[in-house]
């Protein structure tokens, strides 16, 4: 009997040793190889990886980071206490690094706190409030009952919601609080496991137009023997879809890749009683993106990140006319700083517009009018659903950045001719209004963008820009290891 037990033990030990030896070989081969397949032209685009790297890392990224450190862009109002609408969450993340520290009232600049949701300066606040009351209500108040006016307002809200692509937090809710984004950076918090994967599974399985019979390799690696075959079947299915559905999936995948890069770049490397050290975790990065460790999925994810960047850049460039107007002013109450930061913002937008190889959106939704309208509505509902899923994230810091970054995909589709223009879910109405802006400042725009929308727009793009820059950091770290 003892001999049998010993034989079983040695057999088990021998096989496990072989497995781990093979696994270590794979990791060794992974050094420096993640990026060799992430070069050249991007699918469905006229651009290439190298052009984006040079443009972002050397020209746009440094300027954007300085802008996002300003008071106007660093304070973001968000409701992190909304319940999950899809399933019962067992508990919130109990890890201390999951917590978000809200701002006390005196930490938020008075101009940010005092500004109402669609105004920019004290003078504009007073003037536009009077104009809004006169133009929207003054002519009808004497002839409409309170019930009728409420019905009209309800219809307007319904029409607005019908064109929204994400759930917008109620800024006036007592649960909405200002958060300093610089003091609550996106990084690895320890939030992982079944609950975290449930979020991504729900996004991919229920909102990416994929039939349930096709398995998307969400976490393929060497431990899953069927991952490679599942990946081939999935991508074969995806290649057979229309360009709009391929683009939708690539935006979601690019967003997922961006978040994973942030977690790998700001990983908790040391958590001792005397210090907490955050930094680049090359091994974690390879587990998420190396070709062999992800059954070929990693390089595809990185290419989708570049695709997302390219389309976001196009959307940002198309928003330039609104921000160029002299009537638009950033407003924190510090006049000189506000003027300086508006100049920096316009410089970034002009730089975005100067990019030589923008995504060409003219080929999208160009087929049958009824089919295109149906597809646009399906895309809108999918985005709306994904924004609601963000309230199911158990880690509050992950929820904060997830809610903000999920909006990147909403406004990227604006330049895809779906008119999904939004740092804060502008929706079709917002994009059409930007396109219809008068060329003269004499006639003011018929709409305004809220500060929340503007802050979301630039910070969301800032996350993607940061991801592209971090890839260069990982390239250098991998080269050093070799």
Tab-separated table of C-alpha atoms in Angstrom:
chain	number	residue	atom	x	y	z
A	1	UNK	CA	0.000	0.000	0.000
A	2	UNK	CA	2.802	2.404	0.870
A	3	UNK	CA	4.432	1.658	-2.468
A	4	UNK	CA	1.214	2.545	-4.280
A	5	UNK	CA	0.930	5.804	-2.363
A	6	UNK	CA	4.552	6.642	-3.141
A	7	UNK	CA	4.033	5.866	-6.822
A	8	UNK	CA	0.962	8.116	-6.907
A	9	UNK	CA	2.861	10.874	-5.128
A	10	UNK	CA	5.834	10.708	-7.486
A	11	UNK	CA	3.538	10.529	-10.507
A	12	UNK	CA	1.638	13.619	-9.303
A	13	UNK	CA	4.825	15.490	-8.401
A	14	UNK	CA	6.411	14.601	-11.753
A	15	UNK	CA	3.430	15.894	-13.752
A	16	UNK	CA	3.068	19.072	-11.702
A	17	UNK	CA	6.784	19.734	-12.086
A	18	UNK	CA	6.524	19.308	-15.849
A	19	UNK	CA	3.551	21.687	-15.921
A	20	UNK	CA	5.275	24.416	-13.938
A	21	UNK	CA	8.496	23.967	-15.904
A	22	UNK	CA	6.526	24.458	-19.118
A	23	UNK	CA	4.699	27.418	-17.595
A	24	UNK	CA	7.983	29.078	-16.616
A	25	UNK	CA	9.310	28.473	-20.110
A	26	UNK	CA	6.272	30.230	-21.550
A	27	UNK	CA	6.775	33.194	-19.226
A	28	UNK	CA	10.438	33.319	-20.166
A	29	UNK	CA	9.586	33.337	-23.861
A	30	UNK	CA	7.034	36.065	-23.199
A	31	UNK	CA	9.713	38.592	-22.266
A	32	UNK	CA	9.657	41.397	-24.775
A	33	UNK	CA	7.347	39.584	-27.181
A	34	UNK	CA	4.024	41.215	-26.278
A	35	UNK	CA	4.575	44.085	-28.656
A	36	UNK	CA	6.068	42.409	-31.687
A	37	UNK	CA	2.558	41.699	-32.972
A	38	UNK	CA	1.233	45.158	-32.108
A	39	UNK	CA	2.659	47.122	-35.000
A	40	UNK	CA	1.583	48.376	-38.382
A	41	UNK	CA	-1.866	49.234	-39.708
A	42	UNK	CA	-5.034	48.908	-37.638
A	43	UNK	CA	-8.032	47.003	-38.982
A	44	UNK	CA	-10.868	49.188	-40.337
A	45	UNK	CA	-8.537	52.214	-40.128
A	46	UNK	CA	-6.065	54.050	-42.340
A	47	UNK	CA	-3.725	54.630	-39.404
A	48	UNK	CA	-0.937	52.610	-37.790
A	49	UNK	CA	0.337	51.945	-34.275
A	50	UNK	CA	3.625	53.777	-34.701
A	51	UNK	CA	1.988	57.028	-35.821
A	52	UNK	CA	-0.316	56.994	-32.784
A	53	UNK	CA	2.570	56.260	-30.402
A	54	UNK	CA	4.613	59.187	-31.682
A	55	UNK	CA	1.669	61.609	-31.740
A	56	UNK	CA	0.341	60.718	-28.295
A	57	UNK	CA	3.528	60.123	-26.318
A	58	UNK	CA	5.591	63.001	-27.657
A	59	UNK	CA	3.010	65.671	-28.403
A	60	UNK	CA	-0.441	65.257	-26.861
A	61	UNK	CA	-0.001	63.304	-23.609
A	62	UNK	CA	2.223	65.841	-21.731
A	63	UNK	CA	-0.142	68.715	-22.501
A	64	UNK	CA	-3.252	66.768	-21.561
A	65	UNK	CA	-1.821	65.686	-18.220
A	66	UNK	CA	-1.063	69.281	-17.249
A	67	UNK	CA	-4.622	70.308	-18.132
A	68	UNK	CA	-6.196	67.492	-16.090
A	69	UNK	CA	-4.267	68.617	-13.005
A	70	UNK	CA	-6.102	71.961	-13.025
A	71	UNK	CA	-8.941	72.670	-10.597
A	72	UNK	CA	-11.597	72.714	-13.303
A	73	UNK	CA	-10.853	69.166	-14.461
A	74	UNK	CA	-9.759	67.405	-11.276
A	75	UNK	CA	-13.035	67.664	-9.324
A	76	UNK	CA	-15.768	65.278	-10.429
A	77	UNK	CA	-19.228	64.857	-8.905
A	78	UNK	CA	-20.471	61.287	-8.744
A	79	UNK	CA	-22.987	59.102	-6.935
A	80	UNK	CA	-21.253	55.923	-5.792
A	81	UNK	CA	-24.176	54.686	-3.714
A	82	UNK	CA	-26.631	53.727	-6.454
A	83	UNK	CA	-27.799	50.107	-6.112
A	84	UNK	CA	-27.010	47.505	-8.735
A	85	UNK	CA	-30.093	47.198	-10.985
A	86	UNK	CA	-29.345	43.687	-12.265
A	87	UNK	CA	-28.369	41.427	-9.389
A	88	UNK	CA	-27.996	41.469	-5.628
A	89	UNK	CA	-24.477	42.333	-4.591
A	90	UNK	CA	-23.350	40.347	-1.582
A	91	UNK	CA	-21.097	43.055	-0.208
A	92	UNK	CA	-18.871	45.916	-1.182
A	93	UNK	CA	-15.131	45.555	-1.368
A	94	UNK	CA	-13.763	45.641	2.174
A	95	UNK	CA	-10.215	46.453	1.149
A	96	UNK	CA	-8.995	49.852	2.283
A	97	UNK	CA	-7.620	50.669	-1.163
A	98	UNK	CA	-11.121	50.287	-2.612
A	99	UNK	CA	-12.382	53.290	-0.668
A	100	UNK	CA	-12.930	56.699	-2.248
A	101	UNK	CA	-12.307	59.815	-0.182
A	102	UNK	CA	-14.880	62.496	-1.072
A	103	UNK	CA	-14.036	66.174	-0.844
A	104	UNK	CA	-15.147	68.376	1.995
A	105	UNK	CA	-16.977	71.546	0.827
A	106	UNK	CA	-13.991	73.822	1.477
A	107	UNK	CA	-11.720	71.632	-0.691
A	108	UNK	CA	-13.751	72.298	-3.841
A	109	UNK	CA	-13.215	75.702	-5.507
A	110	UNK	CA	-16.164	78.017	-4.951
A	111	UNK	CA	-16.632	78.537	-8.667
A	112	UNK	CA	-17.011	74.798	-9.209
A	113	UNK	CA	-19.443	74.377	-6.325
A	114	UNK	CA	-21.502	77.443	-7.198
A	115	UNK	CA	-21.892	76.838	-10.914
A	116	UNK	CA	-25.139	75.266	-11.952
A	117	UNK	CA	-24.983	72.313	-14.266
A	118	UNK	CA	-24.912	74.088	-17.604
A	119	UNK	CA	-23.272	77.469	-17.009
A	120	UNK	CA	-19.715	78.763	-16.982
A	121	UNK	CA	-19.369	82.112	-15.270
A	122	UNK	CA	-21.129	84.228	-12.695
A	123	UNK	CA	-22.276	86.684	-15.379
A	124	UNK	CA	-23.449	83.898	-17.644
A	125	UNK	CA	-25.311	82.283	-14.762
A	126	UNK	CA	-27.336	85.389	-14.022
A	127	UNK	CA	-27.968	86.288	-17.666
A	128	UNK	CA	-28.853	82.810	-18.874
A	129	UNK	CA	-31.136	82.070	-15.943
A	130	UNK	CA	-33.221	85.132	-16.833
A	131	UNK	CA	-33.206	84.220	-20.520
A	132	UNK	CA	-34.187	80.634	-19.881
A	133	UNK	CA	-37.117	81.647	-17.724
A	134	UNK	CA	-38.283	84.226	-20.249
A	135	UNK	CA	-37.849	82.132	-23.388
A	136	UNK	CA	-38.987	78.758	-22.073
A	137	UNK	CA	-41.682	79.605	-19.575
A	138	UNK	CA	-42.594	83.275	-19.773
A	139	UNK	CA	-44.724	83.003	-22.892
A	140	UNK	CA	-46.759	80.058	-21.654
A	141	UNK	CA	-47.069	80.471	-17.912
A	142	UNK	CA	-50.201	82.608	-18.176
A	143	UNK	CA	-52.058	80.134	-20.355
A	144	UNK	CA	-50.960	76.702	-19.142
A	145	UNK	CA	-51.955	75.050	-15.916
A	146	UNK	CA	-49.387	73.622	-13.540
A	147	UNK	CA	-50.436	70.111	-14.591
A	148	UNK	CA	-49.921	70.903	-18.282
A	149	UNK	CA	-46.525	72.480	-17.709
A	150	UNK	CA	-45.458	69.447	-15.680
A	151	UNK	CA	-46.635	67.170	-18.471
A	152	UNK	CA	-44.600	69.150	-21.014
A	153	UNK	CA	-41.511	68.938	-18.824
A	154	UNK	CA	-42.078	65.201	-18.455
A	155	UNK	CA	-42.312	64.798	-22.222
A	156	UNK	CA	-39.085	66.768	-22.663
A	157	UNK	CA	-37.335	64.552	-20.128
A	158	UNK	CA	-38.652	61.480	-21.938
A	159	UNK	CA	-37.385	62.787	-25.286
A	160	UNK	CA	-33.987	63.531	-23.761
A	161	UNK	CA	-33.749	60.061	-22.231
A	162	UNK	CA	-34.720	58.517	-25.563
A	163	UNK	CA	-31.470	59.843	-26.999
A	164	UNK	CA	-29.210	59.113	-24.047
A	165	UNK	CA	-26.581	56.429	-24.217
A	166	UNK	CA	-25.830	56.123	-20.527
A	167	UNK	CA	-27.355	56.701	-17.128
A	168	UNK	CA	-26.437	60.139	-15.790
A	169	UNK	CA	-26.001	60.667	-12.069
A	170	UNK	CA	-28.305	63.213	-10.478
A	171	UNK	CA	-25.921	65.951	-9.373
A	172	UNK	CA	-28.454	67.335	-6.928
A	173	UNK	CA	-28.879	64.005	-5.149
A	174	UNK	CA	-27.633	64.039	-1.532
A	175	UNK	CA	-25.669	60.889	-2.427
A	176	UNK	CA	-23.662	62.735	-5.103
A	177	UNK	CA	-20.331	64.019	-3.836
A	178	UNK	CA	-17.315	65.765	-5.291
A	179	UNK	CA	-14.225	63.606	-5.658
A	180	UNK	CA	-10.691	64.801	-6.324
A	181	UNK	CA	-9.558	62.512	-9.141
A	182	UNK	CA	-5.890	63.236	-8.438
A	183	UNK	CA	-6.232	61.998	-4.854
A	184	UNK	CA	-8.167	58.898	-5.894
A	185	UNK	CA	-6.044	57.543	-8.759
A	186	UNK	CA	-7.002	54.500	-10.757
A	187	UNK	CA	-4.803	51.598	-9.701
A	188	UNK	CA	-4.858	47.992	-8.540
A	189	UNK	CA	-6.888	47.778	-5.345
A	190	UNK	CA	-7.016	44.022	-4.810
A	191	UNK	CA	-10.580	43.838	-6.142
A	192	UNK	CA	-10.714	40.606	-8.118
A	193	UNK	CA	-12.388	37.214	-8.221
A	194	UNK	CA	-15.858	36.061	-9.206
A	195	UNK	CA	-17.620	39.381	-8.572
A	196	UNK	CA	-15.158	41.347	-10.693
A	197	UNK	CA	-15.408	38.841	-13.551
A	198	UNK	CA	-19.194	38.932	-13.312
A	199	UNK	CA	-19.068	42.568	-14.420
A	200	UNK	CA	-17.075	41.857	-17.570
A	201	UNK	CA	-18.972	38.673	-18.332
A	202	UNK	CA	-22.220	40.613	-18.224
A	203	UNK	CA	-20.820	43.298	-20.519
A	204	UNK	CA	-19.481	40.890	-23.118
A	205	UNK	CA	-22.117	38.165	-23.005
A	206	UNK	CA	-25.210	40.366	-22.871
A	207	UNK	CA	-24.240	43.581	-24.661
A	208	UNK	CA	-21.852	42.818	-27.513
A	209	UNK	CA	-24.356	41.357	-30.019
A	210	UNK	CA	-22.768	37.921	-29.580
A	211	UNK	CA	-24.916	34.770	-29.702
A	212	UNK	CA	-24.674	32.685	-26.541
A	213	UNK	CA	-23.497	29.718	-28.597
A	214	UNK	CA	-20.259	31.579	-29.402
A	215	UNK	CA	-17.872	31.651	-26.466
A	216	UNK	CA	-15.757	34.745	-26.079
A	217	UNK	CA	-12.403	33.858	-24.427
A	218	UNK	CA	-12.624	36.303	-21.539
A	219	UNK	CA	-9.704	34.995	-19.495
A	220	UNK	CA	-7.856	32.562	-21.788
A	221	UNK	CA	-4.458	31.320	-20.644
A	222	UNK	CA	-2.385	28.171	-20.586
A	223	UNK	CA	-4.623	26.699	-17.871
A	224	UNK	CA	-7.575	26.491	-20.306
A	225	UNK	CA	-6.907	24.005	-23.086
A	226	UNK	CA	-10.002	25.060	-25.061
A	227	UNK	CA	-9.186	28.776	-24.985
A	228	UNK	CA	-7.343	28.788	-28.301
A	229	UNK	CA	-10.163	27.042	-30.152
A	230	UNK	CA	-12.784	29.302	-28.543
A	231	UNK	CA	-10.771	32.337	-29.640
A	232	UNK	CA	-10.611	31.130	-33.244
A	233	UNK	CA	-14.361	30.489	-33.349
A	234	UNK	CA	-15.141	33.850	-31.771
A	235	UNK	CA	-12.940	35.916	-34.067
A	236	UNK	CA	-14.159	33.982	-37.098
A	237	UNK	CA	-17.698	34.958	-36.086
A	238	UNK	CA	-16.675	38.575	-35.426
A	239	UNK	CA	-14.981	38.968	-38.814
A	240	UNK	CA	-18.248	37.992	-40.457
A	241	UNK	CA	-20.167	40.815	-38.796
A	242	UNK	CA	-20.770	44.300	-40.178
A	243	UNK	CA	-18.171	46.958	-39.497
A	244	UNK	CA	-20.433	48.710	-36.954
A	245	UNK	CA	-20.690	45.623	-34.721
A	246	UNK	CA	-16.970	44.962	-35.061
A	247	UNK	CA	-16.321	48.564	-34.041
A	248	UNK	CA	-18.630	48.287	-31.025
A	249	UNK	CA	-16.846	45.177	-29.766
A	250	UNK	CA	-13.439	46.702	-30.358
A	251	UNK	CA	-14.385	49.799	-28.352
A	252	UNK	CA	-15.448	47.681	-25.367
A	253	UNK	CA	-12.366	45.481	-25.682
A	254	UNK	CA	-10.150	48.569	-25.961
A	255	UNK	CA	-11.705	50.033	-22.825
A	256	UNK	CA	-11.116	46.742	-20.997
A	257	UNK	CA	-7.486	46.717	-22.170
A	258	UNK	CA	-7.000	50.300	-21.016
A	259	UNK	CA	-8.246	49.520	-17.521
A	260	UNK	CA	-6.015	46.442	-17.314
A	261	UNK	CA	-3.000	48.528	-18.325
A	262	UNK	CA	-3.748	51.040	-15.563
A	263	UNK	CA	-3.976	48.233	-13.000
A	264	UNK	CA	-0.655	46.753	-14.176
A	265	UNK	CA	1.084	50.136	-14.240
A	266	UNK	CA	-0.060	51.123	-10.736
A	267	UNK	CA	0.224	47.785	-8.998
A	268	UNK	CA	0.715	47.411	-5.242
A	269	UNK	CA	4.287	46.101	-5.177
A	270	UNK	CA	4.944	46.465	-1.454
A	271	UNK	CA	2.426	46.714	1.397
A	272	UNK	CA	4.356	46.749	4.644
A	273	UNK	CA	3.774	48.501	7.935
A	274	UNK	CA	6.081	51.357	6.980
A	275	UNK	CA	5.255	51.899	3.293
A	276	UNK	CA	2.972	51.227	0.355
A	277	UNK	CA	4.792	51.102	-2.967
A	278	UNK	CA	2.931	51.295	-6.276
A	279	UNK	CA	4.565	50.688	-9.624
A	280	UNK	CA	4.776	48.728	-12.863
A	281	UNK	CA	4.181	44.989	-12.576
A	282	UNK	CA	5.611	43.473	-15.758
A	283	UNK	CA	4.498	39.947	-14.869
A	284	UNK	CA	0.916	41.077	-14.359
A	285	UNK	CA	1.024	42.932	-17.655
A	286	UNK	CA	2.280	39.830	-19.466
A	287	UNK	CA	-0.435	37.653	-17.929
A	288	UNK	CA	-3.023	39.987	-19.433
A	289	UNK	CA	-1.445	40.716	-22.828
A	290	UNK	CA	1.218	38.234	-23.863
A	291	UNK	CA	0.211	36.189	-26.916
A	292	UNK	CA	1.121	32.769	-25.480
A	293	UNK	CA	-0.311	33.439	-22.028
A	294	UNK	CA	-3.633	34.604	-23.486
A	295	UNK	CA	-4.077	32.173	-26.383
A	296	UNK	CA	-3.366	34.960	-28.847
A	297	UNK	CA	-5.860	37.386	-27.312
A	298	UNK	CA	-3.412	39.854	-25.716
A	299	UNK	CA	-2.124	41.538	-28.885
A	300	UNK	CA	-5.693	41.807	-30.201
A	301	UNK	CA	-6.702	43.612	-27.012
A	302	UNK	CA	-3.851	46.080	-27.402
A	303	UNK	CA	-4.758	46.737	-31.019
A	304	UNK	CA	-8.326	47.417	-29.889
A	305	UNK	CA	-6.935	49.982	-27.453
A	306	UNK	CA	-5.301	51.811	-30.355
A	307	UNK	CA	-8.589	51.614	-32.250
A	308	UNK	CA	-10.400	53.179	-29.296
A	309	UNK	CA	-7.788	55.930	-29.048
A	310	UNK	CA	-8.098	56.752	-32.726
A	311	UNK	CA	-11.866	57.093	-32.635
A	312	UNK	CA	-11.836	59.091	-29.398
A	313	UNK	CA	-9.308	61.440	-30.937
A	314	UNK	CA	-11.658	61.945	-33.878
A	315	UNK	CA	-14.568	62.713	-31.555
A	316	UNK	CA	-12.459	65.189	-29.584
A	317	UNK	CA	-11.402	66.987	-32.763
A	318	UNK	CA	-15.012	67.290	-33.909
A	319	UNK	CA	-15.977	68.957	-30.623
A	320	UNK	CA	-13.566	71.854	-31.232
A	321	UNK	CA	-16.167	74.319	-32.652
A	322	UNK	CA	-18.124	74.402	-29.407
A	323	UNK	CA	-15.107	75.141	-27.217
A	324	UNK	CA	-13.680	77.716	-29.639
A	325	UNK	CA	-16.534	80.128	-29.036
A	326	UNK	CA	-15.557	83.201	-27.041
A	327	UNK	CA	-18.783	82.824	-25.050
A	328	UNK	CA	-17.488	79.548	-23.628
A	329	UNK	CA	-15.351	79.998	-20.534
A	330	UNK	CA	-13.991	77.612	-17.943
A	331	UNK	CA	-15.048	78.894	-14.541
A	332	UNK	CA	-13.565	78.125	-11.128
A	333	UNK	CA	-13.550	81.696	-9.823
A	334	UNK	CA	-9.838	82.211	-10.594
A	335	UNK	CA	-9.984	84.378	-13.702
A	336	UNK	CA	-6.340	84.256	-14.816
A	337	UNK	CA	-6.033	80.509	-14.280
A	338	UNK	CA	-9.335	79.886	-16.041
A	339	UNK	CA	-8.187	81.837	-19.109
A	340	UNK	CA	-4.863	80.033	-19.118
A	341	UNK	CA	-6.514	76.617	-18.911
A	342	UNK	CA	-8.966	77.420	-21.679
A	343	UNK	CA	-5.982	78.265	-23.868
A	344	UNK	CA	-4.373	74.945	-22.946
A	345	UNK	CA	-7.611	73.113	-23.724
A	346	UNK	CA	-7.949	74.760	-27.142
A	347	UNK	CA	-4.319	73.949	-27.893
A	348	UNK	CA	-5.040	70.266	-27.195
A	349	UNK	CA	-8.179	70.294	-29.337
A	350	UNK	CA	-6.335	71.992	-32.202
A	351	UNK	CA	-3.603	69.384	-31.871
A	352	UNK	CA	-6.205	66.630	-32.000
A	353	UNK	CA	-7.675	68.124	-35.149
A	354	UNK	CA	-4.223	68.321	-36.769
A	355	UNK	CA	-3.712	64.548	-36.527
A	356	UNK	CA	-3.039	63.414	-40.106
A	357	UNK	CA	-4.770	60.024	-40.122
A	358	UNK	CA	-8.153	60.434	-38.460
A	359	UNK	CA	-10.692	57.625	-38.526
A	360	UNK	CA	-13.031	57.951	-41.516
A	361	UNK	CA	-16.598	57.540	-40.281
A	362	UNK	CA	-18.343	58.080	-43.610
A	363	UNK	CA	-18.607	54.375	-44.420
A	364	UNK	CA	-20.557	53.553	-41.265
A	365	UNK	CA	-24.348	53.270	-41.121
A	366	UNK	CA	-24.445	54.004	-44.832
A	367	UNK	CA	-26.675	51.096	-45.899
A	368	UNK	CA	-30.426	50.623	-45.733
A	369	UNK	CA	-31.960	53.473	-43.741
A	370	UNK	CA	-34.295	51.291	-41.666
A	371	UNK	CA	-31.592	48.739	-40.892
A	372	UNK	CA	-29.174	51.515	-39.937
A	373	UNK	CA	-31.752	53.091	-37.606
A	374	UNK	CA	-32.396	49.726	-35.953
A	375	UNK	CA	-28.684	49.104	-35.479
A	376	UNK	CA	-28.167	52.570	-34.014
A	377	UNK	CA	-30.927	51.956	-31.479
A	378	UNK	CA	-29.445	48.561	-30.561
A	379	UNK	CA	-26.072	50.216	-30.009
A	380	UNK	CA	-27.647	52.954	-27.881
A	381	UNK	CA	-29.419	50.430	-25.655
A	382	UNK	CA	-26.246	48.365	-25.274
A	383	UNK	CA	-24.285	51.436	-24.148
A	384	UNK	CA	-27.093	52.390	-21.785
A	385	UNK	CA	-27.046	48.925	-20.278
A	386	UNK	CA	-23.276	48.956	-19.804
A	387	UNK	CA	-23.471	52.276	-17.967
A	388	UNK	CA	-25.986	50.738	-15.561
A	389	UNK	CA	-23.695	47.745	-14.977
A	390	UNK	CA	-21.069	50.122	-13.589
A	391	UNK	CA	-23.270	50.547	-10.493
A	392	UNK	CA	-22.736	46.828	-9.796
A	393	UNK	CA	-18.973	47.192	-9.291
A	394	UNK	CA	-18.254	46.405	-5.640
A	395	UNK	CA	-15.014	48.367	-5.347
A	396	UNK	CA	-15.874	52.061	-4.990
A	397	UNK	CA	-12.640	53.280	-6.578
A	398	UNK	CA	-13.133	50.849	-9.463
A	399	UNK	CA	-16.735	52.030	-9.730
A	400	UNK	CA	-15.639	55.681	-9.859
A	401	UNK	CA	-13.227	55.142	-12.719
A	402	UNK	CA	-15.445	52.580	-14.403
A	403	UNK	CA	-18.368	55.031	-14.536
A	404	UNK	CA	-16.107	57.754	-15.896
A	405	UNK	CA	-14.278	55.579	-18.429
A	406	UNK	CA	-17.344	53.730	-19.647
A	407	UNK	CA	-18.355	57.074	-21.083
A	408	UNK	CA	-15.350	57.011	-23.391
A	409	UNK	CA	-17.102	54.489	-25.601
A	410	UNK	CA	-20.285	56.558	-25.680
A	411	UNK	CA	-18.727	59.653	-27.170
A	412	UNK	CA	-16.354	57.752	-29.436
A	413	UNK	CA	-19.293	56.573	-31.486
A	414	UNK	CA	-20.067	60.206	-32.280
A	415	UNK	CA	-17.314	60.133	-34.836
A	416	UNK	CA	-18.659	56.789	-36.018
A	417	UNK	CA	-21.640	58.691	-37.376
A	418	UNK	CA	-23.935	57.172	-34.736
A	419	UNK	CA	-23.867	60.660	-33.165
A	420	UNK	CA	-22.867	59.218	-29.805
A	421	UNK	CA	-20.858	62.235	-28.806
A	422	UNK	CA	-20.360	62.358	-25.096
A	423	UNK	CA	-17.927	62.940	-22.351
A	424	UNK	CA	-21.091	62.555	-20.334
A	425	UNK	CA	-23.402	60.805	-22.788
A	426	UNK	CA	-24.082	63.817	-25.003
A	427	UNK	CA	-26.190	61.601	-27.222
A	428	UNK	CA	-27.480	62.263	-30.728
A	429	UNK	CA	-29.021	65.600	-29.799
A	430	UNK	CA	-25.733	66.973	-28.440
A	431	UNK	CA	-23.772	66.030	-31.540
A	432	UNK	CA	-26.306	67.469	-33.961
A	433	UNK	CA	-26.321	70.692	-31.944
A	434	UNK	CA	-22.529	70.978	-32.097
A	435	UNK	CA	-22.585	70.422	-35.851
A	436	UNK	CA	-25.273	73.112	-36.205
A	437	UNK	CA	-23.455	75.779	-34.195
A	438	UNK	CA	-23.552	79.200	-35.882
A	439	UNK	CA	-20.271	80.464	-37.237
A	440	UNK	CA	-20.687	83.773	-35.432
A	441	UNK	CA	-20.600	84.388	-31.691
A	442	UNK	CA	-23.311	87.012	-32.048
A	443	UNK	CA	-25.919	84.282	-31.924
A	444	UNK	CA	-25.269	82.143	-28.873
A	445	UNK	CA	-25.615	78.369	-29.016
A	446	UNK	CA	-29.065	76.980	-28.367
A	447	UNK	CA	-27.647	74.577	-25.788
A	448	UNK	CA	-24.870	74.325	-23.228
A	449	UNK	CA	-22.727	71.470	-22.012
A	450	UNK	CA	-22.556	70.873	-18.313
A	451	UNK	CA	-19.277	71.026	-16.481
A	452	UNK	CA	-19.759	67.320	-15.673
A	453	UNK	CA	-19.900	66.526	-19.379
A	454	UNK	CA	-16.745	68.495	-20.091
A	455	UNK	CA	-14.805	67.028	-17.168
A	456	UNK	CA	-15.864	63.509	-18.174
A	457	UNK	CA	-14.940	64.081	-21.809
A	458	UNK	CA	-11.355	65.147	-21.130
A	459	UNK	CA	-10.641	62.807	-18.218
A	460	UNK	CA	-11.977	59.804	-20.097
A	461	UNK	CA	-9.737	60.579	-23.056
A	462	UNK	CA	-6.920	61.207	-20.594
A	463	UNK	CA	-7.211	57.617	-19.371
A	464	UNK	CA	-6.827	56.236	-22.891
A	465	UNK	CA	-3.936	58.579	-23.626
A	466	UNK	CA	-2.266	57.419	-20.412
A	467	UNK	CA	-2.691	53.782	-21.446
A	468	UNK	CA	-0.904	54.385	-24.743
A	469	UNK	CA	1.931	56.120	-22.875
A	470	UNK	CA	2.177	53.289	-20.335
A	471	UNK	CA	2.679	50.804	-23.158
A	472	UNK	CA	5.909	52.623	-23.964
A	473	UNK	CA	6.960	52.283	-20.307
A	474	UNK	CA	6.315	48.535	-20.417
A	475	UNK	CA	8.271	48.228	-23.672
A	476	UNK	CA	11.273	49.809	-21.974
A	477	UNK	CA	10.929	47.627	-18.862
A	478	UNK	CA	10.715	44.467	-20.975
A	479	UNK	CA	13.788	45.548	-22.928
A	480	UNK	CA	15.710	46.059	-19.672
A	481	UNK	CA	14.787	42.552	-18.492
A	482	UNK	CA	16.200	41.064	-21.674
